[in-house]
Tab-separated table of C-alpha atoms in Angstrom:
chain	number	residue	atom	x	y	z
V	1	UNK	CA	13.761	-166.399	-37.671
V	2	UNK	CA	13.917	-169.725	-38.454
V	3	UNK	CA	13.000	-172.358	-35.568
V	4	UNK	CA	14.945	-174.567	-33.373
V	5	UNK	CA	14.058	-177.727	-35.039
V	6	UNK	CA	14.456	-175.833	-38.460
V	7	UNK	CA	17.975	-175.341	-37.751
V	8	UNK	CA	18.936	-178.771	-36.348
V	9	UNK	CA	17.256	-179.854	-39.854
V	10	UNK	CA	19.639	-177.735	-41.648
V	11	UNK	CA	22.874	-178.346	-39.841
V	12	UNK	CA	22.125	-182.275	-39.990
V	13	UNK	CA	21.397	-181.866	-44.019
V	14	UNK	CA	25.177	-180.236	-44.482
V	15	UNK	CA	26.735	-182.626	-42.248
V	16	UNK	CA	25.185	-185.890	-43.831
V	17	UNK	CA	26.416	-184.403	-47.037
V	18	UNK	CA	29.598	-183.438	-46.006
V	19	UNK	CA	29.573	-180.136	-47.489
V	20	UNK	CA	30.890	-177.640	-44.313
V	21	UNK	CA	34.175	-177.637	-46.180
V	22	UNK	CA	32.421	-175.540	-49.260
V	23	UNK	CA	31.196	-173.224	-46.576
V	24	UNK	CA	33.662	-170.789	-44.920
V	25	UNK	CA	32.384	-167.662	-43.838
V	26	UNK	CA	33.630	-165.764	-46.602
V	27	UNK	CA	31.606	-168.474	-49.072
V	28	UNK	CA	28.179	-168.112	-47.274
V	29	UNK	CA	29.381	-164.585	-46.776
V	30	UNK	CA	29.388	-164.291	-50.785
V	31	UNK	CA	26.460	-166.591	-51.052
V	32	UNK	CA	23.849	-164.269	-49.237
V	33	UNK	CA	24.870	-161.576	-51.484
V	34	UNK	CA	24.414	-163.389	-54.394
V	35	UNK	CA	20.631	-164.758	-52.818
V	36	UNK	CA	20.282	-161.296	-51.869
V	37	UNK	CA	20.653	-159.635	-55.712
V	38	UNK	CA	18.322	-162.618	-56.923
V	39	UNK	CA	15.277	-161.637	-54.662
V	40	UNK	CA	16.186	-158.036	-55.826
V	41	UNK	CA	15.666	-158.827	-59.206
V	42	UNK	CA	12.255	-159.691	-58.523
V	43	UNK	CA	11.635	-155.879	-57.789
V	44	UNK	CA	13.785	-154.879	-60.544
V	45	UNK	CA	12.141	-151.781	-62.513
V	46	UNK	CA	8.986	-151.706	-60.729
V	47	UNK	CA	7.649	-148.422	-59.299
V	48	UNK	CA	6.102	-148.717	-55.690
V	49	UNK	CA	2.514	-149.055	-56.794
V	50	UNK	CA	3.459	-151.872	-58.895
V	51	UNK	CA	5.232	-153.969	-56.176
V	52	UNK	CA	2.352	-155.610	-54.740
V	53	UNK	CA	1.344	-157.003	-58.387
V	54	UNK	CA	4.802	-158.236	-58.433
V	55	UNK	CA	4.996	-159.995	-55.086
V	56	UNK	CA	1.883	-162.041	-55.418
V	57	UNK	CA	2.909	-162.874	-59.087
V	58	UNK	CA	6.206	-163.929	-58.076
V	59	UNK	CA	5.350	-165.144	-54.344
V	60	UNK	CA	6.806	-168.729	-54.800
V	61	UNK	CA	9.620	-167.596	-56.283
V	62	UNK	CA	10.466	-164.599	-53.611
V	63	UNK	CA	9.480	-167.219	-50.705
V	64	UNK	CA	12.354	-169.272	-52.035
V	65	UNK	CA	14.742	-166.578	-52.441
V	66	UNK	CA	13.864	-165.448	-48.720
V	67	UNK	CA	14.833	-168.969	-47.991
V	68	UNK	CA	17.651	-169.705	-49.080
V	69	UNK	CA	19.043	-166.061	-47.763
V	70	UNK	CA	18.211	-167.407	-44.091
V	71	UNK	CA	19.325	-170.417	-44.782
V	72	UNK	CA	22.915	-169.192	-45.772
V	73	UNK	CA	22.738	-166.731	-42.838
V	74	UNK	CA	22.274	-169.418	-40.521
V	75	UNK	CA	25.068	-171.751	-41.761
V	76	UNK	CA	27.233	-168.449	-41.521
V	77	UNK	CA	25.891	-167.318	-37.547
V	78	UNK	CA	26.289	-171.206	-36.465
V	79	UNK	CA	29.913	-171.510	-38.190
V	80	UNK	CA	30.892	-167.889	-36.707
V	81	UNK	CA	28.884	-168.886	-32.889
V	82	UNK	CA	26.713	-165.975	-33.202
V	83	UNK	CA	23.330	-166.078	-31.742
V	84	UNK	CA	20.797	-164.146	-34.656
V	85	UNK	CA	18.380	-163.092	-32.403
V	86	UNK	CA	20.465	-161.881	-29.995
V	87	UNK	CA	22.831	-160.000	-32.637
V	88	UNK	CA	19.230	-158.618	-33.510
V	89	UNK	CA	17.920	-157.444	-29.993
V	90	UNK	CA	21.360	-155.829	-29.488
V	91	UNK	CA	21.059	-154.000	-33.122
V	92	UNK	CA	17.508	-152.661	-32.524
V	93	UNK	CA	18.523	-151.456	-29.091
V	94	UNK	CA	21.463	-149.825	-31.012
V	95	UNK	CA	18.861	-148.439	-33.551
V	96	UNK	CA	16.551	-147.322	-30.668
V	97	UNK	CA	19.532	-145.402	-28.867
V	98	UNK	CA	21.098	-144.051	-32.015
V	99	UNK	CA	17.567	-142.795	-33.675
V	100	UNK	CA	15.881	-141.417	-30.720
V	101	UNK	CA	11.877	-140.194	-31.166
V	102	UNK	CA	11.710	-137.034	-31.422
């Protein structure tokens, strides 16, 4: 999750540039899937025993992919007023009731 201060950074970047009229929901919406199929490709092909080469060959480049996905999801919870962590609590309680242990 990305920090208080992390956020403020973020939503002051787009509004000194001017840019929250390129980013309706559906945009950011599109945006994180795109981000999303990018840090996929880093895993493209690999079996499981070869993921771990891949990650620490590709770190940077998976770091920034990670990135920019919270990033966009960010700009898309703050434009839509939802709270992430809460939306998260409320799905892993969800999960928790749903998927008892058993």
């Amino acid at each position: 999750m990305l920090s208080k201060t992390t956020v403020q950074a973020l939503l002051a970047v787009l509004q000194d540039r001017d840019v929250e009229e390129f980013h309706p929901a559906r945009n950011l919406a599109a945006a994180i899937s795109v981000e999303a199929a990018e840090l996929l490709e880093k895993f493209i092909w690999a079996t499981d025993d070869q993921v771990r080469g891949l990650v620490d060959y590709h770190k940077a480049s998976i770091a920034e992919e990670i990135a920019d996905i919270a990033i966009l999801l960010t700009d898309l919870a703050t434009d839509l007023a939802i709270d992430i962590g809460s939306a998260a609590a409320a799905k892993i309680r969800n999960n928790a009731e749903k998927y008892p242990v058993e």
